[in-house]
Short mmCIF file of C-alpha atoms in Angstrom, two decimals:
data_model
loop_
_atom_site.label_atom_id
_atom_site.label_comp_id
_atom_site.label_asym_id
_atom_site.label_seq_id
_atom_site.Cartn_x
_atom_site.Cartn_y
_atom_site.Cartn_z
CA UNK A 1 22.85 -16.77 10.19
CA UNK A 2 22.12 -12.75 10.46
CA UNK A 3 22.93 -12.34 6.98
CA UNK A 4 21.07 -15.15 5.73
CA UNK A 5 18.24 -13.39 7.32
CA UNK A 6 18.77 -10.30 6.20
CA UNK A 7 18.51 -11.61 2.81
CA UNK A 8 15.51 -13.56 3.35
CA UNK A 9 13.68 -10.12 4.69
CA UNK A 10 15.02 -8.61 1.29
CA UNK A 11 13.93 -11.29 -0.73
CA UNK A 12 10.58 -11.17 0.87
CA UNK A 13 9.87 -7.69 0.54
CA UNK A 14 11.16 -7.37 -2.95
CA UNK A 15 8.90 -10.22 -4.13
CA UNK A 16 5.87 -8.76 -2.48
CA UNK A 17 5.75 -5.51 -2.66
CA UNK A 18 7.15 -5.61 -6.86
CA UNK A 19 4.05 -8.13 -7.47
CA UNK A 20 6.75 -10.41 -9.31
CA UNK A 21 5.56 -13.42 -6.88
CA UNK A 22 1.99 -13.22 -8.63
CA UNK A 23 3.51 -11.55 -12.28
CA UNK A 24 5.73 -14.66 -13.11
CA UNK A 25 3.57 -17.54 -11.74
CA UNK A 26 0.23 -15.87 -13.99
CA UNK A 27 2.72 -16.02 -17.19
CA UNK A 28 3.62 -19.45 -16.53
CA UNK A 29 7.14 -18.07 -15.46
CA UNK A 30 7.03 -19.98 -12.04
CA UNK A 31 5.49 -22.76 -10.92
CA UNK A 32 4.80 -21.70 -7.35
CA UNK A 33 1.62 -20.13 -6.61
CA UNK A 34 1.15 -16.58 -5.12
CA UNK A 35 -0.38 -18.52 -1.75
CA UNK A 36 2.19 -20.74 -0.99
CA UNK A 37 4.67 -17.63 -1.21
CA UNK A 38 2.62 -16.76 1.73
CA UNK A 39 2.50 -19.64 3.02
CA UNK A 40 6.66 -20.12 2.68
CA UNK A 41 6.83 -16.62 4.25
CA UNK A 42 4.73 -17.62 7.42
CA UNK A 43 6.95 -21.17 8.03
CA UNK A 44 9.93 -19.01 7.87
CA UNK A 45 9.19 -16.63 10.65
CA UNK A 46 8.03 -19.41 12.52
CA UNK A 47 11.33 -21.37 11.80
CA UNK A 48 13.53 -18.00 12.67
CA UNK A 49 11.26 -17.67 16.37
CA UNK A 50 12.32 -21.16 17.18
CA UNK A 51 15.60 -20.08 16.42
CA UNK A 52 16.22 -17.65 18.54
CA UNK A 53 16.37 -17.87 22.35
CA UNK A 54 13.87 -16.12 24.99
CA UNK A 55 16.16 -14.08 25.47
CA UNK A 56 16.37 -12.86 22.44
CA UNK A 57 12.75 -12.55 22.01
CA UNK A 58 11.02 -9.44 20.50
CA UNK A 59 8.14 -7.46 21.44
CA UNK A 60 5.99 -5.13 19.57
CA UNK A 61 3.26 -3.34 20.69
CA UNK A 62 0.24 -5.63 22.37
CA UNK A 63 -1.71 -3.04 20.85
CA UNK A 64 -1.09 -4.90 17.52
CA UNK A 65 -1.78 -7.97 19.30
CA UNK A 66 -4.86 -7.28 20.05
CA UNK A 67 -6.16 -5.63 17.39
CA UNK A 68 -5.06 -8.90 15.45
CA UNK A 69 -7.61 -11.19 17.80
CA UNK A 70 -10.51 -8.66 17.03
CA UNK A 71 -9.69 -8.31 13.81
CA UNK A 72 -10.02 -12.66 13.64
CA UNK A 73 -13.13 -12.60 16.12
CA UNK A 74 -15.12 -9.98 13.72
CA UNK A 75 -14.33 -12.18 10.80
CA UNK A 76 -15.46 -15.10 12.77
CA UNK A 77 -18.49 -13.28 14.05
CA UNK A 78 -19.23 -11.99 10.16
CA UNK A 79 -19.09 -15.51 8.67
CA UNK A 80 -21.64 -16.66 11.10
CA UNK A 81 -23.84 -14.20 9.93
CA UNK A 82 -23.36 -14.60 6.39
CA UNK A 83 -25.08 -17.54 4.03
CA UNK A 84 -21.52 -19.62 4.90
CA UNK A 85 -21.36 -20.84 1.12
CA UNK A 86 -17.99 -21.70 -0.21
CA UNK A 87 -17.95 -18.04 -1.35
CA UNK A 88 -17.78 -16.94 2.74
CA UNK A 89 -15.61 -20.25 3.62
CA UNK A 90 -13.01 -18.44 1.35
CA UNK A 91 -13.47 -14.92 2.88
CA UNK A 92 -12.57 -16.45 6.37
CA UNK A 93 -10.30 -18.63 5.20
CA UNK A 94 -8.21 -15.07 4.01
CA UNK A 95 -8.88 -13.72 6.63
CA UNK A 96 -6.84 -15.76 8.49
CA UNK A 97 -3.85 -16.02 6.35
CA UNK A 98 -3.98 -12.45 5.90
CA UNK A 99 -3.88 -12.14 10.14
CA UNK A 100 -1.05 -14.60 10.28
CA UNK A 101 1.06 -13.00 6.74
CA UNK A 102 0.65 -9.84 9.35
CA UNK A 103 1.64 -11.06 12.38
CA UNK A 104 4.55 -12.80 10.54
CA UNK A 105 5.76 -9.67 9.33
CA UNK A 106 5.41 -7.63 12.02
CA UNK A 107 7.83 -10.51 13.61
CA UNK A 108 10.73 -9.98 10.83
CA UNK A 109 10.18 -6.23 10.89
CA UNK A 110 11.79 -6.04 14.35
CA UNK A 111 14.89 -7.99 14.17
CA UNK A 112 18.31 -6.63 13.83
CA UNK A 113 18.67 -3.99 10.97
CA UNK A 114 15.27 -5.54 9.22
CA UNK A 115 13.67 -1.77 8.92
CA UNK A 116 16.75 -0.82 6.96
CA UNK A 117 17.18 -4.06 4.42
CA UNK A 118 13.26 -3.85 3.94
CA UNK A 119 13.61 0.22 3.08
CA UNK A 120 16.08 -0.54 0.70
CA UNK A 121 14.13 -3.64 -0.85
CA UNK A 122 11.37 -0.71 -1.29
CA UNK A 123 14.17 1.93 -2.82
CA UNK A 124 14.93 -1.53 -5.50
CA UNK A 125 11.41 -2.11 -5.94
CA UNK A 126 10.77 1.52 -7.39
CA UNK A 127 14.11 2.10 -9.02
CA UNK A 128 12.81 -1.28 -10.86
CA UNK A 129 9.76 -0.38 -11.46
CA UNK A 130 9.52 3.50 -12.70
CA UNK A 131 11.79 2.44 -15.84
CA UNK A 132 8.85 -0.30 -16.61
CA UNK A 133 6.31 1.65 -16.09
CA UNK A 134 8.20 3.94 -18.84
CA UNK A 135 8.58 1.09 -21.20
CA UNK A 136 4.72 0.16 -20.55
CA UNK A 137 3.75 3.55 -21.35
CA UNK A 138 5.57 3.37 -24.96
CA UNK A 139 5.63 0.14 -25.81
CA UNK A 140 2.58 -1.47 -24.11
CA UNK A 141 3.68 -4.95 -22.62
CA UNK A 142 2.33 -5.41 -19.05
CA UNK A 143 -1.07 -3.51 -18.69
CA UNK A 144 -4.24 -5.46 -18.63
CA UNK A 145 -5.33 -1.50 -19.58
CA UNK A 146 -4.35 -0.19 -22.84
CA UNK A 147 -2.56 3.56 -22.39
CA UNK A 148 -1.73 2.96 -18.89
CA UNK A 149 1.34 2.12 -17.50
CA UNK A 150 1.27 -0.77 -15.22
CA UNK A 151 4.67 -2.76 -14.98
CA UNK A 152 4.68 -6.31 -13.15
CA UNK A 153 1.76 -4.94 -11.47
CA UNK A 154 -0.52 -5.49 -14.58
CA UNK A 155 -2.92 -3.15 -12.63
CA UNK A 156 -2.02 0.35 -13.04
CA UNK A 157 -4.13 1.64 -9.76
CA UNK A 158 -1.99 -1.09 -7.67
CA UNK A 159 1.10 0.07 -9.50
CA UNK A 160 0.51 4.18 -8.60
CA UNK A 161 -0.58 3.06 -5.04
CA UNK A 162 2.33 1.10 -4.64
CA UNK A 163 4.94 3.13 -6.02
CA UNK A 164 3.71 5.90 -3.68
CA UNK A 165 4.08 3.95 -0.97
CA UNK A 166 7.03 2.13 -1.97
CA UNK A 167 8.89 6.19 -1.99
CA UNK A 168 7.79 6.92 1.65
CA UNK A 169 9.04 4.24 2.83
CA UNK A 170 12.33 4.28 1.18
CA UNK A 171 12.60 8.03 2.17
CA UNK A 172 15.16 7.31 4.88
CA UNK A 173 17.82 5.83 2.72
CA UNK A 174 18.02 7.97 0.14
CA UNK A 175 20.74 10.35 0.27
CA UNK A 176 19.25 13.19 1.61
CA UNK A 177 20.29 15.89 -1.24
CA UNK A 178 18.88 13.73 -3.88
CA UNK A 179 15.36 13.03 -2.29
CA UNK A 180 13.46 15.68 -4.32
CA UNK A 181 14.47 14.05 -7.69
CA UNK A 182 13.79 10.92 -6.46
CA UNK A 183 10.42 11.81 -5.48
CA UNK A 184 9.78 13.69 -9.22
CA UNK A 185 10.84 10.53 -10.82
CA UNK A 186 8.39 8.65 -8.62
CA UNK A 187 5.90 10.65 -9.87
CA UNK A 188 6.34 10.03 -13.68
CA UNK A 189 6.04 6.95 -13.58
CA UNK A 190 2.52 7.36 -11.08
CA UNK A 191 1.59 9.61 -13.64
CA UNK A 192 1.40 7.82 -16.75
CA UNK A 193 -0.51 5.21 -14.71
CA UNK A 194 -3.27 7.84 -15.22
CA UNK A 195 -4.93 6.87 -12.07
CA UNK A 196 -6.70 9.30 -10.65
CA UNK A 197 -6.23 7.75 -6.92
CA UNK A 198 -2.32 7.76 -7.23
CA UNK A 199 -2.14 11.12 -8.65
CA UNK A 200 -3.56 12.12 -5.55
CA UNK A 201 -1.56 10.03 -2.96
CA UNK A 202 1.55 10.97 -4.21
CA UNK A 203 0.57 14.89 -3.52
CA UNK A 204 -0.68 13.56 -0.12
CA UNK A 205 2.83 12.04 0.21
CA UNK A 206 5.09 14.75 -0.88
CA UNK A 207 3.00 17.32 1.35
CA UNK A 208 3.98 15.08 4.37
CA UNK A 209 7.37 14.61 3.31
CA UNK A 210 7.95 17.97 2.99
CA UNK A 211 6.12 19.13 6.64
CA UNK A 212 8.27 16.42 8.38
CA UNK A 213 11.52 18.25 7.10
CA UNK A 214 12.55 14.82 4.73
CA UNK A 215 13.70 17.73 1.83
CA UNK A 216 16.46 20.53 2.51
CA UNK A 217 13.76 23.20 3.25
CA UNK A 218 14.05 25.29 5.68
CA UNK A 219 11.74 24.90 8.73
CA UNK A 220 9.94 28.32 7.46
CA UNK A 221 9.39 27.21 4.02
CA UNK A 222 7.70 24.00 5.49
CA UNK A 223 4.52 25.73 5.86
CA UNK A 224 3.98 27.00 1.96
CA UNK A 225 4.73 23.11 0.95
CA UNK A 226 0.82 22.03 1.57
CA UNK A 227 -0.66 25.20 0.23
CA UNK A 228 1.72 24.94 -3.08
CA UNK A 229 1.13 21.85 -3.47
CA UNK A 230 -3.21 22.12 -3.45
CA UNK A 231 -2.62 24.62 -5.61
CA UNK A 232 -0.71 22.10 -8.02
CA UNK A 233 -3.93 19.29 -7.00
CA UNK A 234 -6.61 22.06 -7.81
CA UNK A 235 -5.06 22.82 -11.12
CA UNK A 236 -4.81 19.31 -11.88
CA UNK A 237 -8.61 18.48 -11.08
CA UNK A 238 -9.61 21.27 -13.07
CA UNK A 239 -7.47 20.68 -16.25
CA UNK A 240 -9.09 17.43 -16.26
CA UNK A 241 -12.70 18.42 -15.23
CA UNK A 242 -12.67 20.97 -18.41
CA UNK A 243 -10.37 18.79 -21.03
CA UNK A 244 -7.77 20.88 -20.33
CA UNK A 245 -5.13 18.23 -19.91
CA UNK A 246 -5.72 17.26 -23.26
CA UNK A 247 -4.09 19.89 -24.51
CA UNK A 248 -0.97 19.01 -22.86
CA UNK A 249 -0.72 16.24 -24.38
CA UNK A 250 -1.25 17.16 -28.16
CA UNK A 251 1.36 19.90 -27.83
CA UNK A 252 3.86 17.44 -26.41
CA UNK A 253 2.92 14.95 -28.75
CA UNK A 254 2.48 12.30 -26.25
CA UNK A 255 -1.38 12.05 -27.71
CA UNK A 256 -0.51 9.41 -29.81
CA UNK A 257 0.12 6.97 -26.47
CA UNK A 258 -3.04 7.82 -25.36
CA UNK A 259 -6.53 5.46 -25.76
CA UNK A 260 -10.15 6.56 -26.01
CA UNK A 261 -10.17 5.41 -22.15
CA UNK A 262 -7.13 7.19 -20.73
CA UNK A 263 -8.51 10.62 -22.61
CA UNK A 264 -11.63 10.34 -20.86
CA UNK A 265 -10.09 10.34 -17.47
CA UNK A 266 -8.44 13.70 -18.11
CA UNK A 267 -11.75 15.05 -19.49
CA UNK A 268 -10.87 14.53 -23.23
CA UNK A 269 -14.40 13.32 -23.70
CA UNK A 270 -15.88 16.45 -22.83
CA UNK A 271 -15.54 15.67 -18.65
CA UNK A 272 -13.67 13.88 -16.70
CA UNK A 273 -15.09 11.51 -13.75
CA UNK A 274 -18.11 10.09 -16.27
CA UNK A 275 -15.90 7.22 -17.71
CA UNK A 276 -17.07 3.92 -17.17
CA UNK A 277 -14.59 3.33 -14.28
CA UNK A 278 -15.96 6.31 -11.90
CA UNK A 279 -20.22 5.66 -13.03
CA UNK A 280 -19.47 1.86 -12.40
CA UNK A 281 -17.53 2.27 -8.35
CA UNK A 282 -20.00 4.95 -7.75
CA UNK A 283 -22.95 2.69 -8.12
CA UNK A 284 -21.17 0.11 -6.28
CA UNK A 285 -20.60 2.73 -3.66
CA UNK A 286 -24.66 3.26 -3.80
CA UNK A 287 -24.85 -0.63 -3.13
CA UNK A 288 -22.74 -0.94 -0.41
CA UNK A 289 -24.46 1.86 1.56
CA UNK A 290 -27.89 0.07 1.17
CA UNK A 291 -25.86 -2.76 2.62
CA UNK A 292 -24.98 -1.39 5.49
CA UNK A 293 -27.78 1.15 6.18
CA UNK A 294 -30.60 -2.37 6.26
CA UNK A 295 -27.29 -4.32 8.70
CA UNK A 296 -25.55 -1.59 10.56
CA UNK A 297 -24.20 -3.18 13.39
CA UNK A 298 -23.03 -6.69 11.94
CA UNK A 299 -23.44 -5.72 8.55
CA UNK A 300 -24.46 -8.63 5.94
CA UNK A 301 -21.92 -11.27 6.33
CA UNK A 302 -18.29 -12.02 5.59
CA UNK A 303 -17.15 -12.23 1.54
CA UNK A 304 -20.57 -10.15 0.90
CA UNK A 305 -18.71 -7.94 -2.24
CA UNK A 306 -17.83 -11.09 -3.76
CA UNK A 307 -21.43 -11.95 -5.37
CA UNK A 308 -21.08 -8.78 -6.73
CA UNK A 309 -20.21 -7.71 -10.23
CA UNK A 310 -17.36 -5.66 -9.00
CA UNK A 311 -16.06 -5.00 -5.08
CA UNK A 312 -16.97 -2.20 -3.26
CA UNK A 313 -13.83 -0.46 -4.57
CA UNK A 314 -13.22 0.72 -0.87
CA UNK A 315 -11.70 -0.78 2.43
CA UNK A 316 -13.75 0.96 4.79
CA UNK A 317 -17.33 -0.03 3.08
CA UNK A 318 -16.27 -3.68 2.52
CA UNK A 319 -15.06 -3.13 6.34
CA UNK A 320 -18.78 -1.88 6.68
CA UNK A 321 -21.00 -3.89 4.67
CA UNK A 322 -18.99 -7.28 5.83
CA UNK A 323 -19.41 -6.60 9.45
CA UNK A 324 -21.27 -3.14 10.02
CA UNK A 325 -20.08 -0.80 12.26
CA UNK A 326 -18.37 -2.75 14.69
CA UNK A 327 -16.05 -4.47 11.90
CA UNK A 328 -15.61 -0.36 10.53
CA UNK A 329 -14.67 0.22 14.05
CA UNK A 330 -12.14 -2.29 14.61
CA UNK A 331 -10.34 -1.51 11.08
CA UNK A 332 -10.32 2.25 11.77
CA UNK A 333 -8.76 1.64 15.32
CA UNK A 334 -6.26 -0.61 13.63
CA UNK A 335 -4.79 3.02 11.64
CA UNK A 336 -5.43 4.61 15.27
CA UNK A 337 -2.73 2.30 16.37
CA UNK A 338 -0.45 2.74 13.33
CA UNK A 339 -0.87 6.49 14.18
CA UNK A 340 0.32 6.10 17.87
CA UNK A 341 3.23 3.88 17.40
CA UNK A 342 5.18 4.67 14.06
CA UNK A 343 7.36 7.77 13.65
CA UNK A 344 7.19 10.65 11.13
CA UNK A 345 7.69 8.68 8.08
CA UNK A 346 5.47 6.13 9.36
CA UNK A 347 2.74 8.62 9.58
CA UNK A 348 3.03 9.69 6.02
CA UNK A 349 2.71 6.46 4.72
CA UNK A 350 0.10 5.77 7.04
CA UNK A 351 -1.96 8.67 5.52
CA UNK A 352 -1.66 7.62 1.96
CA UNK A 353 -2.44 4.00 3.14
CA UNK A 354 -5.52 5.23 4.43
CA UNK A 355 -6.38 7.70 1.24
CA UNK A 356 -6.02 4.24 -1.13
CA UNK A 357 -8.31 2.57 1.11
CA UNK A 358 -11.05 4.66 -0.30
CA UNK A 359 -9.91 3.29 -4.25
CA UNK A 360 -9.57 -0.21 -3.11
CA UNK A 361 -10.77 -3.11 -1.32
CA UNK A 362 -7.63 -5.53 -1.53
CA UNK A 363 -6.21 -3.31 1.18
CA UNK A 364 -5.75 -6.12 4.21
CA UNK A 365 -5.78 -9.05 1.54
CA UNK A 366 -3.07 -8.11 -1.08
CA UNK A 367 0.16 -9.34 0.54
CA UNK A 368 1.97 -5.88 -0.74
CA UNK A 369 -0.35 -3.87 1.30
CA UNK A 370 0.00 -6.22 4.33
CA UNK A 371 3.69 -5.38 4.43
CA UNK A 372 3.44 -1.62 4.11
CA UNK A 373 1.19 -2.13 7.14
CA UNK A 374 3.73 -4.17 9.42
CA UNK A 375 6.74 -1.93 8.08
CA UNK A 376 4.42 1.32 9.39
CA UNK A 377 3.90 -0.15 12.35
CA UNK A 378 7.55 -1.08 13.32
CA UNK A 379 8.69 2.31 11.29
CA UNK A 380 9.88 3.66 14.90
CA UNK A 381 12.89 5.97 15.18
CA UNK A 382 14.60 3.21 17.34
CA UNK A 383 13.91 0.47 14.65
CA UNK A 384 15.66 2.80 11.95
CA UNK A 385 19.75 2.62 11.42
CA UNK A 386 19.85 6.17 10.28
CA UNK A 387 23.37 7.36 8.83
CA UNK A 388 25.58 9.49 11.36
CA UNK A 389 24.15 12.90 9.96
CA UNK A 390 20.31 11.39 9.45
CA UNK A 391 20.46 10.67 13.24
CA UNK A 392 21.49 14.14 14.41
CA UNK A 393 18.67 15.36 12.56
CA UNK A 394 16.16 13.25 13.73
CA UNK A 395 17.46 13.98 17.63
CA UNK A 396 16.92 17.58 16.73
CA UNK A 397 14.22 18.38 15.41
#
């Protein structure tokens, strides 16, 4: 039965967090809709608790708990005060599968050796993915974007973001040795997603990485890591902001991959940030505020972002302008918790979760991003079957 479970967790995390649950059934490839997945996912945990005896029971932190009743009360409370149209009915209606997905997972997280066969799932995931992000970048096949490389993830923002967090996460089972090339070849293919967000998180990710001592540096070397690396962000930005990066890619001949859209994120329209992507989330960003500056306490109702042309692009204003402040409050004290209970790697991940939050608003819906959230909250140094010489370091340091 323990191995049959440890390939179910596999299973599970490979299909969500590779999109191939959602890929294959939108390309007629499988018949079984992205919601029942969930719904298959959330039966099986409850079929594996009835399983096992009390005494085999397992806790996490009530701290989770609780935060899962608030978050379902504040979407309760925020439907009330919205128009309660079938619009909102669906809102609160994923808001509850997305509390039970979460609660489900944070279940499977904790048995025996889960951690580990979900890390590895993750280290499959991106070993899988990089290569088709690679072939998407040549040969365009998968992205709904022209130029950008997007895999099974069709989106290439999801596809960065993910890949990012995919590496953190897989960190610990990597041979140790061979953790800064696997971290460069993480970033090629986030980098020919030409997303500006991803770029960004994986910086964010190898700075953390490298403070927490996950490289062979030495503990005085730690320090230069961040400033080397905001050096490497800075010179990015401003390649891009002056066309520079252009120029790159003409000499390397790479140009030729490239669409009128993908040059004008690196500025090869005279500037970058004035493409249509940045003018459009930065008036939804305007909209959102009004939103919440006329409701600031219970802001204007559950699914609000939905009647709009786009969503708010952002976690924390559709946080806001669903429920105001108090709904802000509860999903900020949900990362305060992450913060409090996961370990070093845990930490990282948390911090680029919370960095994509601000490029997306699928962040507690999207089943992928629901399991990075359960895995950073069980991510404990006691939930992790380091190797022999990975323990000794972590009892160190």
């Amino acid at each position: 039965m323990q191995i049959l479970i440890k390939i179910y967790i596999y299973f599970i995390v490979f299909l969500f967090s590779s999109y191939a649950y959602l890929f294959f059934f939108q390309h007629g490839m499988s018949p079984v809709k992205p919601l029942h997945w969930q719904l298959f996912t959330i039966s099986m945990t409850l079929f594996i608790m009835a399983l096992r005896s009390r005494n085999e029971a397992v806790k996490f932190s009530r701290y989770l708990l609780i935060w899962l009743m608030l978050f379902l009360s504040s979407s309760i409370i925020s439907y009330i005060y919205s128009p309660q149209g079938d619009v909102e009915k669906q809102a609160l209606i994923e808001s509850f599968r997305a509390v039970l997905l979460l609660f489900s997972l944070f279940y499977i997280f904790t048995l025996d050796d889960a951690v580990r066969v979900s890390r590895i799932a993750l280290l499959s995931v991106v070993l899988l993915s990089v290569p088709m992000n690679l072939i998407d970048f040549v040969m365009p096949t998968w992205s709904k974007v022209s130029g950008r490389a997007a895999g099974l993830y069709v989106n290439p923002t999801i596809s960065g973001a993910m890949l990012v967090l995919a590496m953190v996460l897989s960190i610990p089972v990597v041979v140790r040795n061979m953790r800064v090339i696997y971290c460069l070849f993480v970033g090629v293919g986030v980098f020919i997603t030409f997303s500006r967000g991803p770029w960004l998180f994986w910086v964010i990710a190898i700075t953390g990485l490298g403070y927490i001592g996950a490289f062979d540096i030495s503990r005085r070397m730690r320090p230069l890591i961040f400033p080397a690396l905001s050096l490497l962000a800075g010179a990015l930005v401003f390649a891009m902001l002056t066309g520079g990066a252009v120029g790159f890619f003409t000499m390397t001949g790479l140009d030729s991959y490239l669409t009128p859209g993908t040059l004008a994120r690196i500025g090869g329209s005279g500037a970058a940030f004035t493409d249509y992507s940045t003018t459009t989330r930065a008036d939804v960003v305007a909209k959102a505020w009004d939103v919440l500056a006329d409701n600031p306490l219970f802001g204007a109702g559950l699914g609000v972002d939905k009647n709009w042309v786009i969503g708010t692009h952002n976690t924390y204003l559709r946080m806001a302008s669903e429920g105001g402040l108090i709904r802000l409050a509860i999903f900020i004290g949900l990362l305060v918790v992450l913060w409090r209970t996961t370990d070093d790697v845990g930490r990282v991940a948390l911090a680029v979760y919370s960095a994509s939050c601000l490029t997306s608003h699928n962040n507690l819906q999207a089943p992928a991003f629901i399991l990075v959230i359960a895995l950073i909250a069980i991510s404990n140094n006691k939930a992790i079957n380091y190797s022999e010489s990975e323990q000794l370091y972590v009892n160190n340091r």
